[in-house]
Each structure stands twice: as C-alpha cells, then as structure tokens.
C-alpha cells in the first residue's frame, strides 16, 4: 500500500510539472484582482441618468451565480491537434483587426475580413479573404464572428449583420475596451442559439508588437452550449490566445468595466489633460517627466472617438470623473490652505 501511494504521488508530481510554466505567474492575477477594493459611489443622479440614456446601455438581466474571477491554465479538452481550423470572420479590419489576425493565421485558421475601407491588397498579401460587404462574408458561414469595430459604431455594425445567413450555432466575439455594452447588445440582437464570448486583449499593436507572452487577455463566456461543437469551437478560439502566451483571465463584464474605469479611462483622461499643457522635452528631463511625456503621446495617438467611447459606454466612467475632480480640489485646498 505504501509503495502504491508513493508511486501515485510520484505520477501526480510528474503530471503537475507538465503544466504550462506561465500558470504560476498567472496566479498573481487572482491576488491582484481580489485586492482591488470596490470603488466609492458618489451621488450625481442627473449626470448618471444622462450618461445611461445616451450610451444606450441595455442592462438586461443576466443570470450569474457568481462573479467569475479566475485564471485558466489549460485549454478545454476538446482542443487538440486533430481539431479542424476555425473559420474566423473579422468585421472591422483596421489596425487592430489586422494586428490580431496575424495570430489566427500563424496557428493555421482560416481568416475572412470585411470593413468600410478597402483592405483587399493587404489581405491578398497575407492570405486573408477580403469581402467588400458583410453579406458576402456571412454567406461563407464562419464559425466565429469577431467584431473589431470602434465602440461608437458597434451597435450599427451588429444590427446590420444578416444573421439569417449564418449558422445557428455561430459564436460572436468582440474586442471592445468596454464589456457590458457589447454583451447586452449581443444578448438583445442575436438569436438564442448563437454563442457569445466577450473579450478584451489588454494590449495592442504597439504594446504587443514583440509578442503576447504574459499580456492579459480578459474574457467572459455566455450562452455556450455545453458538450457541443459550439463549446469545442469556443475553447479552440480562446486557445489561440493561450498558445500565444497570453495570461488568460476569466472575469465578468461588470468587474472588467469597474477595473477598466479606474485604469484605462483614468489613464486616457490624465493623458488628454496633459496634452493641453503642451508639454515639451527639456535638456533636464527627469524620469518622471519623461513618463508623463510618453503617457501624453500614447493617449493622444488614439482617436478621441475611442476616449469618448470609454466614457459613454462604461457606466463607471462618470464616477471616475467625479473622483478626479474631488482629488484635484483636495490637492488645491492643501496647497492654498497652507
């Protein structure tokens, strides 16, 4: 009995040693997420009601037994070397759509794209099928529809998709910097059989140009039918990012937006404010000042529409603006009071 137990323990240890090495680092994500306190709520009903009205956030009831906040270290068992390649249709093939499609191609998947602008030359050079309208792309019945449009145009784009031309178990995914908005839009517009995966790669063409290893990839799954081909395709789609080395973080859309308002939106806001000061490099730059210059450059290089979308379509953004106002007033009072 003792020998059998020892052998079993040895086999278990050997199996554990085969886990991906980045799983150890991923556990730090859990600790960081659990250590972030809930934001303080400030009352400003008039502003909040206006933002909710104009952003058209349809807060539909979503049945969730608990808030997901965990890291996955391995792909679904459905995914294997014998899995056929996915047919991935990308709607909105600008810089980010092109950037993310490179990983799909590297891993042997079939990539199709459509966009308002003509990217047929780029697609021809990179082995991607380009369609001049959404109807033509949908007729090819991709396994996954990936919406890469801007936040402000997403609703118009999604409502223009000829859903009747798609397979009844098509999976819809997005890469928007806000998550409750696309989730609620998908739940409202898509037929019941369609799968939904809300994702946010926490990187872009600049920060991910040297690889995606260790970069967070946030996702939340909805209406994925268990034990079906749809579940297999969903796992296969997510495994693309895992195989690229991303830190896979499964997190609810609500929690994502709460964190993003305190990180991404505040970062963009500070950068936009600094840009109006017309800061310039000097012969005596400190490291801190160079960091501010870099922050300003990074944020203003993004379109104002992106920043506006972060504000209008994240219900937590107004609260952060209020927090920033309060903080600035507190600092001024300390200065002038002394």
Coordinates of N, CA and C in Angstrom, one line a residue, residues 138-312:
X138 N -20.9 36.8 -44.5 CA -21.8 35.9 -43.8 C -22.2 34.7 -44.6
X139 N -22.2 34.8 -45.9 CA -22.6 33.7 -46.7 C -21.6 32.6 -46.7
X140 N -20.4 32.9 -46.3 CA -19.3 31.9 -46.1 C -19.5 31.1 -44.8
X141 N -20.4 31.6 -43.9 CA -20.8 30.9 -42.7 C -19.5 30.6 -41.8
X142 N -18.9 31.6 -41.3 CA -17.7 31.4 -40.4 C -18.2 30.8 -39.1
X143 N -17.2 30.2 -38.4 CA -17.5 29.6 -37.1 C -17.6 30.7 -36.0
X144 N -16.8 31.7 -36.2 CA -16.7 32.8 -35.2 C -16.8 34.1 -36.0
X145 N -17.6 35.0 -35.5 CA -17.7 36.4 -36.0 C -17.0 37.2 -34.9
X146 N -15.9 37.9 -35.3 CA -15.2 38.8 -34.3 C -15.4 40.2 -34.7
X147 N -16.1 40.9 -33.8 CA -16.4 42.3 -34.1 C -15.2 43.2 -33.6
X148 N -14.5 43.9 -34.6 CA -13.4 44.7 -34.2 C -13.7 46.2 -34.6
X149 N -14.9 46.6 -34.6 CA -15.3 47.9 -35.0 C -15.0 48.8 -33.8
X150 N -15.1 50.1 -34.0 CA -15.0 51.1 -32.9 C -16.2 50.9 -31.9
X151 N -16.0 51.4 -30.7 CA -17.1 51.4 -29.7 C -18.3 52.1 -30.2
X152 N -18.1 53.3 -30.8 CA -19.2 54.1 -31.2 C -20.0 53.5 -32.4
X153 N -19.4 52.7 -33.2 CA -20.1 52.2 -34.4 C -20.5 50.7 -34.2
X154 N -20.3 50.1 -33.0 CA -20.5 48.7 -32.8 C -22.0 48.4 -33.0
X155 N -22.9 49.2 -32.4 CA -24.3 48.9 -32.4 C -24.8 48.9 -33.9
X156 N -24.4 49.9 -34.6 CA -24.8 50.0 -36.0 C -24.3 48.8 -36.8
X157 N -23.1 48.4 -36.6 CA -22.5 47.3 -37.3 C -23.2 46.0 -36.9
X158 N -23.4 45.7 -35.7 CA -24.1 44.5 -35.2 C -25.5 44.3 -35.8
X159 N -26.2 45.4 -35.8 CA -27.6 45.4 -36.2 C -27.7 45.3 -37.7
X160 N -26.6 45.5 -38.4 CA -26.6 45.4 -39.9 C -26.2 44.0 -40.4
X161 N -25.8 43.1 -39.5 CA -25.3 41.8 -39.9 C -26.5 40.9 -40.3
X162 N -26.5 40.3 -41.5 CA -27.6 39.4 -41.9 C -27.5 38.1 -41.1
X163 N -28.1 38.0 -39.9 CA -27.9 36.9 -39.1 C -28.5 35.6 -39.7
X164 N -29.5 35.7 -40.5 CA -30.2 34.6 -41.1 C -29.2 33.8 -42.1
X165 N -28.1 34.5 -42.5 CA -27.2 33.8 -43.4 C -26.1 33.0 -42.6
X166 N -26.1 33.1 -41.3 CA -25.1 32.5 -40.5 C -25.6 31.1 -40.0
X167 N -24.7 30.3 -39.6 CA -25.1 29.0 -38.9 C -25.8 29.3 -37.6
X168 N -26.7 28.4 -37.2 CA -27.5 28.7 -36.0 C -26.7 28.6 -34.7
X169 N -25.4 28.1 -34.8 CA -24.6 28.0 -33.6 C -23.3 28.9 -33.7
X170 N -23.4 29.9 -34.5 CA -22.3 30.8 -34.7 C -21.9 31.4 -33.4
X171 N -20.6 31.6 -33.2 CA -20.1 32.3 -32.0 C -19.8 33.7 -32.3
X172 N -20.3 34.7 -31.5 CA -19.9 36.1 -31.7 C -19.0 36.5 -30.6
X173 N -17.9 37.2 -31.0 CA -16.9 37.7 -30.0 C -16.6 39.2 -30.3
X174 N -16.1 39.9 -29.4 CA -15.7 41.3 -29.6 C -14.4 41.5 -28.9
X175 N -13.8 42.7 -29.2 CA -12.5 43.1 -28.6 C -12.6 44.5 -28.0
X176 N -13.8 44.9 -27.7 CA -14.0 46.3 -27.3 C -13.4 46.5 -25.9
X177 N -13.0 47.8 -25.6 CA -12.4 48.2 -24.3 C -13.5 48.3 -23.2
X178 N -14.7 48.2 -23.6 CA -15.8 48.1 -22.6 C -16.5 46.7 -22.8
X179 N -17.1 46.2 -21.8 CA -17.6 44.8 -21.9 C -19.1 44.7 -21.6
X180 N -19.7 45.4 -20.7 CA -21.1 45.3 -20.5 C -21.9 45.7 -21.7
X181 N -21.5 46.7 -22.4 CA -22.2 47.2 -23.6 C -22.3 46.2 -24.7
X182 N -21.2 45.6 -25.2 CA -21.4 44.6 -26.3 C -22.1 43.4 -25.8
X183 N -21.9 43.0 -24.5 CA -22.6 41.8 -24.0 C -24.1 42.0 -24.1
X184 N -24.6 43.1 -23.6 CA -26.0 43.4 -23.6 C -26.6 43.6 -25.0
X185 N -25.8 44.1 -25.9 CA -26.2 44.3 -27.3 C -26.3 42.9 -27.9
X186 N -25.3 42.1 -27.7 CA -25.4 40.7 -28.3 C -26.6 39.9 -27.8
X187 N -26.8 40.0 -26.4 CA -28.0 39.3 -25.9 C -29.3 39.8 -26.4
X188 N -29.4 41.1 -26.8 CA -30.6 41.6 -27.3 C -30.8 41.3 -28.8
X189 N -29.7 41.3 -29.6 CA -29.9 41.2 -31.0 C -29.7 39.8 -31.5
X190 N -28.8 39.0 -30.9 CA -28.5 37.7 -31.5 C -29.6 36.6 -31.2
X191 N -29.8 35.7 -32.1 CA -30.8 34.6 -31.8 C -30.2 33.7 -30.7
X192 N -31.1 33.0 -30.0 CA -30.8 32.3 -28.8 C -29.7 31.2 -29.0
X193 N -29.5 30.6 -30.1 CA -28.5 29.6 -30.3 C -27.1 30.1 -30.6
X194 N -27.0 31.4 -30.8 CA -25.7 32.0 -31.1 C -24.9 32.1 -29.8
X195 N -23.6 31.7 -29.8 CA -22.7 31.8 -28.7 C -22.2 33.2 -28.5
X196 N -21.8 33.6 -27.3 CA -21.3 34.9 -27.1 C -20.0 34.8 -26.2
X197 N -18.9 35.4 -26.7 CA -17.7 35.5 -25.9 C -17.2 36.9 -25.9
X198 N -17.3 37.6 -24.8 CA -16.9 39.0 -24.7 C -15.4 39.0 -24.3
X199 N -14.5 39.6 -25.1 CA -13.1 39.5 -24.8 C -12.5 40.9 -24.8
X200 N -11.4 41.1 -24.1 CA -10.6 42.3 -24.2 C -9.1 42.0 -24.1
X201 N -8.4 41.9 -25.2 CA -7.0 41.8 -25.2 C -6.4 43.1 -24.6
X202 N -5.7 43.0 -23.4 CA -5.2 44.2 -22.7 C -3.9 44.6 -23.3
X203 N -3.9 44.7 -24.6 CA -2.7 45.1 -25.4 C -3.1 45.5 -26.8
X204 N -2.2 46.1 -27.5 CA -2.5 46.5 -28.9 C -1.3 46.3 -29.8
X205 N -1.4 46.9 -31.0 CA -0.3 46.7 -32.0 C 1.1 47.2 -31.4
X206 N 1.1 48.3 -30.6 CA 2.3 48.8 -30.1 C 2.8 48.0 -28.9
X207 N 2.0 47.7 -27.9 CA 2.5 47.0 -26.7 C 2.6 45.5 -27.0
X208 N 2.0 45.0 -28.0 CA 2.1 43.6 -28.3 C 3.0 43.3 -29.6
X209 N 3.7 44.3 -30.0 CA 4.5 44.0 -31.3 C 5.6 43.0 -31.1
X210 N 6.1 42.8 -29.9 CA 7.2 41.9 -29.7 C 6.7 40.5 -29.1
X211 N 5.4 40.3 -29.2 CA 4.8 39.1 -28.7 C 3.8 39.3 -27.6
X212 N 3.0 38.3 -27.3 CA 1.9 38.5 -26.4 C 2.2 37.7 -25.1
X213 N 3.3 37.2 -24.9 CA 3.6 36.4 -23.7 C 3.4 37.2 -22.4
X214 N 2.6 36.7 -21.5 CA 2.4 37.4 -20.3 C 1.4 38.5 -20.3
X215 N 0.9 38.9 -21.5 CA -0.1 40.0 -21.6 C -1.5 39.5 -21.3
X216 N -2.2 40.2 -20.5 CA -3.6 39.7 -20.0 C -4.6 39.7 -21.2
X217 N -5.3 38.6 -21.2 CA -6.5 38.5 -22.1 C -7.7 38.2 -21.3
X218 N -8.6 39.2 -21.2 CA -9.8 39.0 -20.4 C -11.0 38.5 -21.2
X219 N -11.7 37.5 -20.7 CA -12.9 37.0 -21.5 C -14.0 36.6 -20.5
X220 N -15.2 36.6 -21.1 CA -16.4 36.1 -20.3 C -17.3 35.4 -21.3
X221 N -17.7 34.2 -21.0 CA -18.5 33.4 -22.0 C -20.0 33.4 -21.6
X222 N -20.8 33.5 -22.6 CA -22.3 33.5 -22.4 C -22.9 32.5 -23.4
X223 N -23.9 31.8 -23.0 CA -24.7 31.0 -23.9 C -23.9 30.1 -24.8
X224 N -22.8 29.5 -24.2 CA -22.1 28.5 -24.9 C -22.6 27.1 -24.5
X225 N -23.2 26.4 -25.4 CA -23.9 25.1 -25.1 C -22.9 24.1 -24.8
X226 N -23.0 23.5 -23.6 CA -22.0 22.5 -23.1 C -22.1 21.2 -23.8
X227 N -21.0 20.6 -24.1 CA -21.0 19.3 -24.7 C -21.3 19.3 -26.2
X228 N -21.1 20.4 -26.8 CA -21.5 20.6 -28.2 C -20.3 21.0 -29.0
X229 N -20.5 21.0 -30.4 CA -19.4 21.5 -31.2 C -19.2 23.0 -31.0
X230 N -20.2 23.7 -30.6 CA -20.1 25.1 -30.2 C -19.1 25.3 -29.1
X231 N -19.2 24.5 -28.1 CA -18.3 24.6 -26.9 C -16.8 24.3 -27.4
X232 N -16.7 23.3 -28.3 CA -15.4 23.0 -28.8 C -14.8 24.1 -29.6
X233 N -15.6 24.8 -30.4 CA -15.1 25.9 -31.2 C -14.7 27.1 -30.3
X234 N -15.5 27.3 -29.2 CA -15.2 28.4 -28.3 C -13.9 28.2 -27.6
X235 N -13.7 26.9 -27.1 CA -12.4 26.6 -26.5 C -11.3 26.7 -27.5
X236 N -11.5 26.3 -28.7 CA -10.5 26.5 -29.7 C -10.1 27.9 -30.0
X237 N -11.1 28.8 -30.0 CA -10.9 30.2 -30.3 C -10.1 30.8 -29.1
X238 N -10.4 30.5 -27.9 CA -9.7 31.0 -26.7 C -8.3 30.5 -26.6
X239 N -8.1 29.2 -27.1 CA -6.8 28.6 -27.0 C -5.8 29.3 -27.9
X240 N -6.3 30.1 -28.9 CA -5.4 30.8 -29.8 C -4.6 31.8 -29.0
X241 N -5.2 32.5 -28.1 CA -4.5 33.5 -27.3 C -3.7 32.8 -26.2
X242 N -4.1 31.7 -25.7 CA -3.3 31.0 -24.7 C -2.0 30.5 -25.3
X243 N -2.1 30.0 -26.5 CA -1.0 29.4 -27.2 C 0.0 30.5 -27.6
X244 N -0.5 31.8 -27.7 CA 0.4 32.9 -28.0 C 1.1 33.4 -26.7
X245 N 0.7 32.8 -25.6 CA 1.4 33.1 -24.3 C 0.6 34.1 -23.4
X246 N -0.6 34.5 -23.8 CA -1.4 35.4 -23.0 C -1.7 34.9 -21.6
X247 N -1.8 35.7 -20.7 CA -2.3 35.4 -19.4 C -3.9 35.4 -19.5
X248 N -4.5 34.2 -19.4 CA -5.9 34.1 -19.6 C -6.7 34.4 -18.3
X249 N -7.5 35.5 -18.4 CA -8.2 35.9 -17.2 C -9.7 35.9 -17.4
X250 N -10.4 34.9 -16.8 CA -11.9 34.9 -17.0 C -12.5 35.8 -15.9
X251 N -13.2 36.8 -16.4 CA -13.7 37.8 -15.5 C -15.1 38.3 -16.0
X252 N -16.0 38.6 -15.1 CA -17.3 39.1 -15.5 C -17.2 40.5 -16.2
X253 N -18.1 40.7 -17.1 CA -18.1 42.0 -17.8 C -18.2 43.2 -16.8
X254 N -19.0 43.0 -15.7 CA -19.2 44.1 -14.7 C -17.9 44.4 -14.0
X255 N -17.2 43.3 -13.6 CA -15.9 43.5 -12.9 C -14.9 44.1 -13.9
X256 N -14.8 43.7 -15.1 CA -13.9 44.3 -16.1 C -14.1 45.8 -16.2
X257 N -15.4 46.2 -16.4 CA -15.7 47.6 -16.6 C -15.3 48.4 -15.3
X258 N -15.5 47.9 -14.1 CA -15.2 48.6 -12.9 C -13.7 48.8 -12.8
X259 N -12.9 47.7 -13.1 CA -11.4 47.9 -13.1 C -11.0 48.8 -14.2
X260 N -11.5 48.7 -15.4 CA -11.1 49.5 -16.6 C -11.3 51.0 -16.4
X261 N -12.4 51.3 -15.7 CA -12.7 52.7 -15.4 C -11.6 53.3 -14.5
X262 N -11.1 52.5 -13.7 CA -10.0 53.0 -12.8 C -8.6 52.9 -13.3
X263 N -8.5 52.3 -14.5 CA -7.1 52.1 -15.1 C -7.1 52.7 -16.4
X264 N -7.8 52.1 -17.4 CA -7.7 52.6 -18.8 C -8.3 54.0 -18.9
X265 N -9.5 54.2 -18.4 CA -10.2 55.5 -18.6 C -9.4 56.6 -17.9
X266 N -9.0 56.4 -16.7 CA -8.2 57.4 -15.9 C -6.9 57.7 -16.6
X267 N -6.3 56.7 -17.2 CA -5.0 56.9 -17.9 C -5.2 57.8 -19.1
X268 N -6.3 57.5 -19.9 CA -6.6 58.3 -21.0 C -6.9 59.7 -20.6
X269 N -7.7 59.9 -19.5 CA -8.1 61.2 -19.1 C -6.9 62.0 -18.7
X270 N -6.0 61.5 -17.9 CA -4.8 62.2 -17.5 C -4.0 62.6 -18.7
X271 N -3.8 61.7 -19.6 CA -3.0 61.9 -20.9 C -3.7 63.1 -21.7
X272 N -5.0 63.1 -21.8 CA -5.7 64.1 -22.5 C -5.5 65.5 -21.8
X273 N -5.6 65.5 -20.5 CA -5.4 66.8 -19.8 C -4.0 67.3 -20.0
X274 N -3.0 66.4 -19.9 CA -1.6 66.8 -20.1 C -1.3 67.3 -21.5
X275 N -2.0 66.8 -22.5 CA -1.8 67.2 -23.9 C -2.2 68.7 -24.0
X276 N -3.1 69.2 -23.2 CA -3.5 70.6 -23.3 C -2.5 71.6 -22.6
X277 N -1.5 71.0 -21.9 CA -0.5 71.8 -21.3 C 0.7 72.0 -22.3
X278 N 0.7 71.4 -23.5 CA 1.7 71.5 -24.5 C 3.1 71.2 -23.9
X279 N 3.2 70.1 -23.1 CA 4.5 69.8 -22.5 C 5.5 69.5 -23.6
X280 N 6.8 69.9 -23.3 CA 7.8 69.6 -24.3 C 9.0 69.0 -23.5
X281 N 9.8 68.3 -24.3 CA 11.1 67.8 -23.7 C 12.1 68.9 -23.5
X282 N 12.8 68.7 -22.4 CA 13.8 69.7 -22.0 C 15.2 69.1 -21.8
X283 N 16.3 69.8 -21.7 CA 17.6 69.3 -21.5 C 17.8 68.6 -20.2
X284 N 16.8 68.9 -19.2 CA 17.0 68.4 -17.9 C 15.8 67.5 -17.5
X285 N 15.3 66.7 -18.4 CA 14.1 65.9 -18.1 C 14.5 64.9 -17.0
X286 N 13.5 64.7 -16.1 CA 13.6 63.7 -15.1 C 12.9 62.4 -15.6
X287 N 13.1 61.3 -15.0 CA 12.5 60.1 -15.5 C 11.0 60.2 -15.3
X288 N 10.5 60.8 -14.2 CA 9.1 61.0 -14.1 C 8.5 61.9 -15.1
X289 N 9.2 63.0 -15.5 CA 8.7 63.8 -16.6 C 8.6 63.1 -17.9
X290 N 9.6 62.3 -18.2 CA 9.7 61.5 -19.4 C 8.5 60.5 -19.5
X291 N 8.2 60.0 -18.3 CA 7.0 59.1 -18.2 C 5.7 59.9 -18.6
X292 N 5.6 61.1 -18.1 CA 4.4 61.9 -18.5 C 4.4 62.2 -20.0
X293 N 5.5 62.5 -20.5 CA 5.6 62.8 -22.0 C 5.1 61.6 -22.8
X294 N 5.6 60.4 -22.3 CA 5.2 59.2 -23.0 C 3.8 58.9 -22.9
X295 N 3.2 59.1 -21.7 CA 1.8 58.9 -21.4 C 1.0 59.8 -22.4
X296 N 1.4 61.1 -22.5 CA 0.7 62.0 -23.3 C 0.7 61.6 -24.8
X297 N 1.9 61.1 -25.2 CA 2.0 60.7 -26.6 C 1.1 59.5 -26.9
X298 N 1.2 58.5 -26.0 CA 0.4 57.3 -26.2 C -1.1 57.5 -26.2
X299 N -1.6 58.4 -25.4 CA -3.0 58.6 -25.3 C -3.6 59.4 -26.5
X300 N -2.9 60.5 -26.8 CA -3.4 61.3 -27.9 C -3.2 60.6 -29.3
X301 N -2.4 59.6 -29.4 CA -2.2 58.9 -30.6 C -3.5 58.1 -30.9
X302 N -4.3 57.7 -29.9 CA -5.6 57.1 -30.1 C -6.6 58.2 -30.5
X303 N -7.6 57.8 -31.2 CA -8.6 58.7 -31.6 C -9.4 59.2 -30.4
X304 N -10.0 60.4 -30.6 CA -10.9 60.9 -29.5 C -12.1 60.1 -29.4
X305 N -12.5 59.5 -30.5 CA -13.7 58.6 -30.5 C -13.5 57.4 -29.6
X306 N -12.3 56.9 -29.5 CA -12.0 55.8 -28.6 C -12.2 56.3 -27.1
X307 N -11.6 57.4 -26.8 CA -11.7 58.0 -25.5 C -13.2 58.3 -25.1
X308 N -13.9 58.9 -26.1 CA -15.3 59.2 -25.9 C -16.1 57.9 -25.7
X309 N -15.8 56.9 -26.4 CA -16.5 55.6 -26.2 C -16.2 55.0 -24.8
X310 N -15.0 55.2 -24.3 CA -14.7 54.7 -23.0 C -15.5 55.4 -21.9
X311 N -15.8 56.7 -22.2 CA -16.6 57.5 -21.3 C -18.1 57.1 -21.4
X312 N -18.6 57.1 -22.6 CA -20.1 57.0 -22.8 C -20.6 55.5 -22.6

